[in-house]
Amino acid sequence: MNRLDAFEAYRKKMNHRILEEKNHLGTKRFFNLDTAAYRAGALSTETKELLGLVASLVLRCNDCIDYHLIQCIEAGFSDEELDEAMHIGLVVGGSIVIPHLRHAVETIDMLRAREESAE
Amino acid sequence: MNRLDAFEAYRKKMNHRILEEKNHLGTKRFFNLDTAAYRAGALSTETKELLGLVASLVLRCNDCIDYHLIQCIEAGFSDEELDEAMHIGLVVGGSIVIPHLRHAVETIDMLRAREESAE
Amino acid sequence: MNRLDAFEAYRKKMNHRILEEKNHLGTKRFFNLDTAAYRAGALSTETKELLGLVASLVLRCNDCIDYHLIQCIEAGFSDEELDEAMHIGLVVGGSIVIPHLRHAVETIDMLRAREESAE
Amino acid sequence: MNRLDAFEAYRKKMNHRILEEKNHLGTKRFFNLDTAAYRAGALSTETKELLGLVASLVLRCNDCIDYHLIQCIEAGFSDEELDEAMHIGLVVGGSIVIPHLRHAVETIDMLRAREESAE
Amino acid sequence: MNRLDAFEAYRKKMNHRILEEKNHLGTKRFFNLDTAAYRAGALSTETKELLGLVASLVLRCNDCIDYHLIQCIEAGFSDEELDEAMHIGLVVGGSIVIPHLRHAVETIDMLRAREESAE
Amino acid sequence: MNRLDAFEAYRKKMNHRILEEKNHLGTKRFFNLDTAAYRAGALSTETKELLGLVASLVLRCNDCIDYHLIQCIEAGFSDEELDEAMHIGLVVGGSIVIPHLRHAVETIDMLRAREESAE
């Protein structure tokens, strides 16, 4: 199991634990609010996912970066578009972002490989 | 002089001090790189400014928020679009972002008032 | 008008602007969720406000510190209790928290003076 | 060895290295100050550990979360109490905290399992 | 009174309030530990103040930046040396640091003017 | 392969991917600017690497800490000097830095062991 598969399995398992078993009303509402924030409205879902990606990059959270990259690639962004968005994250957040940029680039490569093997 | 005018005057004065008088080559290059990151490429300048806005919001920097809001409104974003982008910043960054959301909303109102008085 | 009065007036004005005039559904829900998080449940409101205070201190947000100090003093915490909570914020967050500790101590003094003048 | 056992073994080994072998006076004093901050005074140790937990959550440090969860569960907090404290961390810190919430929930489950196997 | 004088007066007043009047033992120890950290040892006080400056810059705390700049200029650093140290803070911390770089450059100019008027 | 060797191999592989294959001009320039910032000028490379180390510590990035420790040890810093620099990072950044201090101390030990085995 590669690290992306492991992340997705862990995310699914723990979200189930938090949302179905723990069942804390406020936390469920927070998760719903989080999901709803990326739905199309005045801005498209595509643009919103890109906002989520750059926010995750400057806040330096690898799991959040991976989650938004999965959505961004599903939304159809090209590597060139993702590179430019991530470059903004790098410039805003500085060299401390570089390890997360490396992680993000590897994730994109893994997601492209997954796309190809699914064809 | 309102706070936006004061910010812009201070920003201009100190950028001149840093870029023209201090003349540190690396810092000049950093500023150029920062400017270049928002130029249209695979992504439009509009999308990039929105990325800069949300990054500034989650990193909680009022001056950066104001700078990107000026660009975003010049780029033609509607209040509804900006509200949705800022909502993503709020959800990603949490309630600690609220004081900066208040600041941002006030800045938008000031920029709209400036637009109207310029007509 | 002292800085606490100014903060409360600004907070009220901008919250009205955001929640009543802007009327972005997701953002209203976020504010409601934020309010609900501090309601008594398995933990008391008192304990929760103290958690909000220390979170605000380590994240270094003066407006959030002031807001939670207002709630904490209304909840009846003594200066000794607040000093111990803030000390934890200082130790966890380091000397970078010191300017916010100064701000917080001044806010407590202002709130105590307000209590006295109200008697 | 599960990840909690590994964390505790590593923490013990490296603290010994730092405090006994390196023997930097200032750093030893910092560790002592850190320990002392959680001792009962005007506030109980229980409340202080909860403050440490929420501070660790909003600052997004998994090792610190695990450390304070160990203390919180030893202090006798119920899952419901911990869920409410962590919910405040989630609301204050935003969706960027979610991966750390997943980690924290898993840690609580591991600590409960350890309690049961110790009976 | 310029902003540097105001900062120093406020800092002095609130430190007196915290250390002499409040008299929280742990917090006093923290302040002592903080002071001691910059004393000459294996590294010179000069180098340590520069470390404090860059740490303050990447953590984006204007009061901390001002405090360490006062020490750095007293320690005899030239503008060129400070510019290079701050450039590292800019590159590590990214464009979000720029407003604090502007503040720092203005502080240096104010401190140089104070030096001149003292001659 | 120990964790330092793994980090260096991953860093090299991903930097090649980013700089040679992706070839995003802005990102290449950022990396060049980052490298240039640590070159000797008004301040020595040694001092600059120490600034990079402390910045990495307070921003709590293990990969960045490891990178700068490799440079610092190559630059000839003694353990005592590194301990004092890291102590400043600990005091500025607080107890949330402790897990990264443990990591840093282990990295130093690994780098010293590597030096010895190379002799």
PDB file of N, CA and C in Angstrom, chain C residues 19-85:
ATOM      1  N   LEU C  19     -23.028  39.256   9.683  1.00  0.00           N
ATOM      2  CA  LEU C  19     -24.093  38.276   9.953  1.00  0.00           C
ATOM      3  C   LEU C  19     -25.468  38.749   9.494  1.00  0.00           C
ATOM      4  N   GLU C  20     -25.726  40.066   9.562  1.00  0.00           N
ATOM      5  CA  GLU C  20     -27.063  40.553   9.208  1.00  0.00           C
ATOM      6  C   GLU C  20     -27.116  41.086   7.779  1.00  0.00           C
ATOM      7  N   GLU C  21     -26.068  41.792   7.369  1.00  0.00           N
ATOM      8  CA  GLU C  21     -26.127  42.417   6.048  1.00  0.00           C
ATOM      9  C   GLU C  21     -25.554  41.515   4.957  1.00  0.00           C
ATOM     10  N   LYS C  22     -24.368  40.974   5.195  1.00  0.00           N
ATOM     11  CA  LYS C  22     -23.732  40.108   4.195  1.00  0.00           C
ATOM     12  C   LYS C  22     -24.533  38.824   4.054  1.00  0.00           C
ATOM     13  N   ASN C  23     -24.837  38.231   5.196  1.00  0.00           N
ATOM     14  CA  ASN C  23     -25.751  37.096   5.211  1.00  0.00           C
ATOM     15  C   ASN C  23     -25.244  35.880   4.422  1.00  0.00           C
ATOM     16  N   HIS C  24     -23.938  35.601   4.507  1.00  0.00           N
ATOM     17  CA  HIS C  24     -23.387  34.393   3.882  1.00  0.00           C
ATOM     18  C   HIS C  24     -23.716  33.218   4.797  1.00  0.00           C
ATOM     19  N   LEU C  25     -24.493  32.276   4.277  1.00  0.00           N
ATOM     20  CA  LEU C  25     -25.024  31.201   5.111  1.00  0.00           C
ATOM     21  C   LEU C  25     -23.927  30.417   5.835  1.00  0.00           C
ATOM     22  N   GLY C  26     -22.882  30.021   5.098  1.00  0.00           N
ATOM     23  CA  GLY C  26     -21.816  29.235   5.711  1.00  0.00           C
ATOM     24  C   GLY C  26     -21.138  29.987   6.845  1.00  0.00           C
ATOM     25  N   THR C  27     -20.884  31.278   6.616  1.00  0.00           N
ATOM     26  CA  THR C  27     -20.204  32.074   7.642  1.00  0.00           C
ATOM     27  C   THR C  27     -21.100  32.256   8.870  1.00  0.00           C
ATOM     28  N   LYS C  28     -22.407  32.432   8.669  1.00  0.00           N
ATOM     29  CA  LYS C  28     -23.330  32.502   9.805  1.00  0.00           C
ATOM     30  C   LYS C  28     -23.290  31.192  10.606  1.00  0.00           C
ATOM     31  N   ARG C  29     -23.288  30.089   9.865  1.00  0.00           N
ATOM     32  CA  ARG C  29     -23.212  28.786  10.543  1.00  0.00           C
ATOM     33  C   ARG C  29     -21.912  28.649  11.326  1.00  0.00           C
ATOM     34  N   PHE C  30     -20.809  29.154  10.743  1.00  0.00           N
ATOM     35  CA  PHE C  30     -19.532  29.087  11.461  1.00  0.00           C
ATOM     36  C   PHE C  30     -19.613  29.877  12.770  1.00  0.00           C
ATOM     37  N   PHE C  31     -20.165  31.060  12.707  1.00  0.00           N
ATOM     38  CA  PHE C  31     -20.287  31.879  13.918  1.00  0.00           C
ATOM     39  C   PHE C  31     -21.180  31.170  14.955  1.00  0.00           C
ATOM     40  N   ASN C  32     -22.263  30.560  14.497  1.00  0.00           N
ATOM     41  CA  ASN C  32     -23.149  29.827  15.420  1.00  0.00           C
ATOM     42  C   ASN C  32     -22.416  28.651  16.070  1.00  0.00           C
ATOM     43  N   LEU C  33     -21.659  27.942  15.252  1.00  0.00           N
ATOM     44  CA  LEU C  33     -20.890  26.796  15.729  1.00  0.00           C
ATOM     45  C   LEU C  33     -19.869  27.251  16.774  1.00  0.00           C
ATOM     46  N   ASP C  34     -19.253  28.389  16.491  1.00  0.00           N
ATOM     47  CA  ASP C  34     -18.258  28.967  17.396  1.00  0.00           C
ATOM     48  C   ASP C  34     -18.918  29.301  18.741  1.00  0.00           C
ATOM     49  N   THR C  35     -20.078  29.923  18.707  1.00  0.00           N
ATOM     50  CA  THR C  35     -20.784  30.265  19.942  1.00  0.00           C
ATOM     51  C   THR C  35     -21.169  28.993  20.708  1.00  0.00           C
ATOM     52  N   ALA C  36     -21.696  28.026  19.972  1.00  0.00           N
ATOM     53  CA  ALA C  36     -22.177  26.791  20.604  1.00  0.00           C
ATOM     54  C   ALA C  36     -21.056  26.005  21.274  1.00  0.00           C
ATOM     55  N   ALA C  37     -19.835  26.124  20.736  1.00  0.00           N
ATOM     56  CA  ALA C  37     -18.715  25.325  21.256  1.00  0.00           C
ATOM     57  C   ALA C  37     -18.413  25.632  22.720  1.00  0.00           C
ATOM     58  N   TYR C  38     -18.796  26.840  23.168  1.00  0.00           N
ATOM     59  CA  TYR C  38     -18.476  27.255  24.540  1.00  0.00           C
ATOM     60  C   TYR C  38     -19.636  27.039  25.516  1.00  0.00           C
ATOM     61  N   ARG C  39     -20.759  26.484  25.022  1.00  0.00           N
ATOM     62  CA  ARG C  39     -21.891  26.216  25.914  1.00  0.00           C
ATOM     63  C   ARG C  39     -21.575  25.037  26.828  1.00  0.00           C
ATOM     64  N   ALA C  40     -22.123  25.074  28.037  1.00  0.00           N
ATOM     65  CA  ALA C  40     -21.903  24.003  29.014  1.00  0.00           C
ATOM     66  C   ALA C  40     -22.382  22.669  28.461  1.00  0.00           C
ATOM     67  N   GLY C  41     -21.600  21.638  28.699  1.00  0.00           N
ATOM     68  CA  GLY C  41     -21.956  20.278  28.296  1.00  0.00           C
ATOM     69  C   GLY C  41     -21.252  19.354  29.277  1.00  0.00           C
ATOM     70  N   ALA C  42     -20.438  18.440  28.760  1.00  0.00           N
ATOM     71  CA  ALA C  42     -19.622  17.615  29.653  1.00  0.00           C
ATOM     72  C   ALA C  42     -18.618  18.487  30.412  1.00  0.00           C
ATOM     73  N   LEU C  43     -18.175  19.563  29.781  1.00  0.00           N
ATOM     74  CA  LEU C  43     -17.323  20.554  30.450  1.00  0.00           C
ATOM     75  C   LEU C  43     -18.150  21.816  30.707  1.00  0.00           C
ATOM     76  N   SER C  44     -17.799  22.551  31.744  1.00  0.00           N
ATOM     77  CA  SER C  44     -18.513  23.787  32.060  1.00  0.00           C
ATOM     78  C   SER C  44     -18.119  24.901  31.096  1.00  0.00           C
ATOM     79  N   THR C  45     -18.979  25.898  30.968  1.00  0.00           N
ATOM     80  CA  THR C  45     -18.652  27.084  30.167  1.00  0.00           C
ATOM     81  C   THR C  45     -17.367  27.732  30.678  1.00  0.00           C
ATOM     82  N   GLU C  46     -17.184  27.735  32.003  1.00  0.00           N
ATOM     83  CA  GLU C  46     -15.991  28.351  32.590  1.00  0.00           C
ATOM     84  C   GLU C  46     -14.722  27.710  32.027  1.00  0.00           C
ATOM     85  N   THR C  47     -14.671  26.377  32.136  1.00  0.00           N
ATOM     86  CA  THR C  47     -13.499  25.661  31.635  1.00  0.00           C
ATOM     87  C   THR C  47     -13.287  25.940  30.150  1.00  0.00           C
ATOM     88  N   LYS C  48     -14.376  25.949  29.402  1.00  0.00           N
ATOM     89  CA  LYS C  48     -14.268  26.166  27.958  1.00  0.00           C
ATOM     90  C   LYS C  48     -13.732  27.557  27.621  1.00  0.00           C
ATOM     91  N   GLU C  49     -14.153  28.557  28.368  1.00  0.00           N
ATOM     92  CA  GLU C  49     -13.646  29.909  28.103  1.00  0.00           C
ATOM     93  C   GLU C  49     -12.151  29.989  28.391  1.00  0.00           C
ATOM     94  N   LEU C  50     -11.714  29.268  29.417  1.00  0.00           N
ATOM     95  CA  LEU C  50     -10.292  29.228  29.741  1.00  0.00           C
ATOM     96  C   LEU C  50      -9.510  28.554  28.609  1.00  0.00           C
ATOM     97  N   LEU C  51     -10.103  27.509  28.017  1.00  0.00           N
ATOM     98  CA  LEU C  51      -9.482  26.855  26.862  1.00  0.00           C
ATOM     99  C   LEU C  51      -9.379  27.836  25.692  1.00  0.00           C
ATOM    100  N   GLY C  52     -10.451  28.596  25.480  1.00  0.00           N
ATOM    101  CA  GLY C  52     -10.442  29.605  24.412  1.00  0.00           C
ATOM    102  C   GLY C  52      -9.373  30.659  24.641  1.00  0.00           C
ATOM    103  N   LEU C  53      -9.197  31.043  25.897  1.00  0.00           N
ATOM    104  CA  LEU C  53      -8.186  32.048  26.241  1.00  0.00           C
ATOM    105  C   LEU C  53      -6.777  31.557  25.918  1.00  0.00           C
ATOM    106  N   VAL C  54      -6.462  30.353  26.375  1.00  0.00           N
ATOM    107  CA  VAL C  54      -5.104  29.836  26.167  1.00  0.00           C
ATOM    108  C   VAL C  54      -4.846  29.558  24.689  1.00  0.00           C
ATOM    109  N   ALA C  55      -5.852  29.060  23.977  1.00  0.00           N
ATOM    110  CA  ALA C  55      -5.704  28.864  22.530  1.00  0.00           C
ATOM    111  C   ALA C  55      -5.410  30.197  21.843  1.00  0.00           C
ATOM    112  N   SER C  56      -6.111  31.252  22.251  1.00  0.00           N
ATOM    113  CA  SER C  56      -5.906  32.584  21.656  1.00  0.00           C
ATOM    114  C   SER C  56      -4.520  33.122  21.969  1.00  0.00           C
ATOM    115  N   LEU C  57      -4.025  32.800  23.157  1.00  0.00           N
ATOM    116  CA  LEU C  57      -2.717  33.290  23.582  1.00  0.00           C
ATOM    117  C   LEU C  57      -1.607  32.614  22.776  1.00  0.00           C
ATOM    118  N   VAL C  58      -1.665  31.307  22.655  1.00  0.00           N
ATOM    119  CA  VAL C  58      -0.588  30.627  21.914  1.00  0.00           C
ATOM    120  C   VAL C  58      -0.661  30.928  20.418  1.00  0.00           C
ATOM    121  N   LEU C  59      -1.874  31.247  19.921  1.00  0.00           N
ATOM    122  CA  LEU C  59      -1.997  31.634  18.505  1.00  0.00           C
ATOM    123  C   LEU C  59      -1.762  33.134  18.323  1.00  0.00           C
ATOM    124  N   ARG C  60      -1.563  33.838  19.436  1.00  0.00           N
ATOM    125  CA  ARG C  60      -1.133  35.237  19.439  1.00  0.00           C
ATOM    126  C   ARG C  60      -2.107  36.184  18.720  1.00  0.00           C
ATOM    127  N   CYS C  61      -3.359  36.144  19.142  1.00  0.00           N
ATOM    128  CA  CYS C  61      -4.387  37.021  18.565  1.00  0.00           C
ATOM    129  C   CYS C  61      -4.969  37.901  19.675  1.00  0.00           C
ATOM    130  N   ASN C  62      -4.593  39.194  19.680  1.00  0.00           N
ATOM    131  CA  ASN C  62      -5.027  40.086  20.756  1.00  0.00           C
ATOM    132  C   ASN C  62      -6.548  40.239  20.847  1.00  0.00           C
ATOM    133  N   ASP C  63      -7.223  40.368  19.723  1.00  0.00           N
ATOM    134  CA  ASP C  63      -8.680  40.515  19.755  1.00  0.00           C
ATOM    135  C   ASP C  63      -9.339  39.279  20.383  1.00  0.00           C
ATOM    136  N   CYS C  64      -8.828  38.097  20.015  1.00  0.00           N
ATOM    137  CA  CYS C  64      -9.383  36.848  20.564  1.00  0.00           C
ATOM    138  C   CYS C  64      -9.085  36.761  22.063  1.00  0.00           C
ATOM    139  N   ILE C  65      -7.897  37.176  22.471  1.00  0.00           N
ATOM    140  CA  ILE C  65      -7.534  37.201  23.893  1.00  0.00           C
ATOM    141  C   ILE C  65      -8.515  38.105  24.644  1.00  0.00           C
ATOM    142  N   ASP C  66      -8.751  39.302  24.126  1.00  0.00           N
ATOM    143  CA  ASP C  66      -9.660  40.240  24.795  1.00  0.00           C
ATOM    144  C   ASP C  66     -11.069  39.649  24.896  1.00  0.00           C
ATOM    145  N   TYR C  67     -11.535  39.085  23.805  1.00  0.00           N
ATOM    146  CA  TYR C  67     -12.879  38.498  23.819  1.00  0.00           C
ATOM    147  C   TYR C  67     -12.997  37.435  24.913  1.00  0.00           C
ATOM    148  N   HIS C  68     -12.033  36.525  24.977  1.00  0.00           N
ATOM    149  CA  HIS C  68     -12.127  35.438  25.963  1.00  0.00           C
ATOM    150  C   HIS C  68     -11.872  35.939  27.386  1.00  0.00           C
ATOM    151  N   LEU C  69     -11.049  36.967  27.540  1.00  0.00           N
ATOM    152  CA  LEU C  69     -10.865  37.543  28.887  1.00  0.00           C
ATOM    153  C   LEU C  69     -12.169  38.162  29.392  1.00  0.00           C
ATOM    154  N   ILE C  70     -12.880  38.842  28.516  1.00  0.00           N
ATOM    155  CA  ILE C  70     -14.192  39.401  28.906  1.00  0.00           C
ATOM    156  C   ILE C  70     -15.093  38.267  29.417  1.00  0.00           C
ATOM    157  N   GLN C  71     -15.136  37.157  28.673  1.00  0.00           N
ATOM    158  CA  GLN C  71     -15.961  36.022  29.077  1.00  0.00           C
ATOM    159  C   GLN C  71     -15.441  35.394  30.384  1.00  0.00           C
ATOM    160  N   CYS C  72     -14.125  35.269  30.499  1.00  0.00           N
ATOM    161  CA  CYS C  72     -13.528  34.620  31.674  1.00  0.00           C
ATOM    162  C   CYS C  72     -13.811  35.414  32.946  1.00  0.00           C
ATOM    163  N   ILE C  73     -13.754  36.721  32.838  1.00  0.00           N
ATOM    164  CA  ILE C  73     -13.985  37.550  34.028  1.00  0.00           C
ATOM    165  C   ILE C  73     -15.473  37.568  34.363  1.00  0.00           C
ATOM    166  N   GLU C  74     -16.303  37.558  33.351  1.00  0.00           N
ATOM    167  CA  GLU C  74     -17.744  37.432  33.593  1.00  0.00           C
ATOM    168  C   GLU C  74     -18.048  36.080  34.253  1.00  0.00           C
ATOM    169  N   ALA C  75     -17.255  35.055  33.877  1.00  0.00           N
ATOM    170  CA  ALA C  75     -17.458  33.714  34.446  1.00  0.00           C
ATOM    171  C   ALA C  75     -16.933  33.620  35.874  1.00  0.00           C
ATOM    172  N   GLY C  76     -16.268  34.668  36.345  1.00  0.00           N
ATOM    173  CA  GLY C  76     -15.872  34.708  37.750  1.00  0.00           C
ATOM    174  C   GLY C  76     -14.459  34.260  38.077  1.00  0.00           C
ATOM    175  N   PHE C  77     -13.621  34.081  37.076  1.00  0.00           N
ATOM    176  CA  PHE C  77     -12.241  33.671  37.373  1.00  0.00           C
ATOM    177  C   PHE C  77     -11.498  34.773  38.130  1.00  0.00           C
ATOM    178  N   SER C  78     -10.676  34.356  39.076  1.00  0.00           N
ATOM    179  CA  SER C  78      -9.831  35.301  39.810  1.00  0.00           C
ATOM    180  C   SER C  78      -8.584  35.613  38.990  1.00  0.00           C
ATOM    181  N   ASP C  79      -7.883  36.688  39.363  1.00  0.00           N
ATOM    182  CA  ASP C  79      -6.625  37.023  38.695  1.00  0.00           C
ATOM    183  C   ASP C  79      -5.622  35.890  38.820  1.00  0.00           C
ATOM    184  N   GLU C  80      -5.595  35.219  39.970  1.00  0.00           N
ATOM    185  CA  GLU C  80      -4.632  34.134  40.183  1.00  0.00           C
ATOM    186  C   GLU C  80      -4.911  32.982  39.201  1.00  0.00           C
ATOM    187  N   GLU C  81      -6.171  32.676  39.007  1.00  0.00           N
ATOM    188  CA  GLU C  81      -6.522  31.607  38.058  1.00  0.00           C
ATOM    189  C   GLU C  81      -6.142  32.004  36.631  1.00  0.00           C
ATOM    190  N   LEU C  82      -6.452  33.234  36.261  1.00  0.00           N
ATOM    191  CA  LEU C  82      -6.098  33.700  34.909  1.00  0.00           C
ATOM    192  C   LEU C  82      -4.582  33.740  34.723  1.00  0.00           C
ATOM    193  N   ASP C  83      -3.855  34.170  35.760  1.00  0.00           N
ATOM    194  CA  ASP C  83      -2.392  34.204  35.661  1.00  0.00           C
ATOM    195  C   ASP C  83      -1.827  32.805  35.411  1.00  0.00           C
ATOM    196  N   GLU C  84      -2.395  31.807  36.066  1.00  0.00           N
ATOM    197  CA  GLU C  84      -1.888  30.442  35.876  1.00  0.00           C
ATOM    198  C   GLU C  84      -2.214  29.906  34.478  1.00  0.00           C
ATOM    199  N   ALA C  85      -3.419  30.221  34.019  1.00  0.00           N
ATOM    200  CA  ALA C  85      -3.786  29.790  32.659  1.00  0.00           C
ATOM    201  C   ALA C  85      -2.868  30.467  31.640  1.00  0.00           C
TER     202      ALA C  85
END
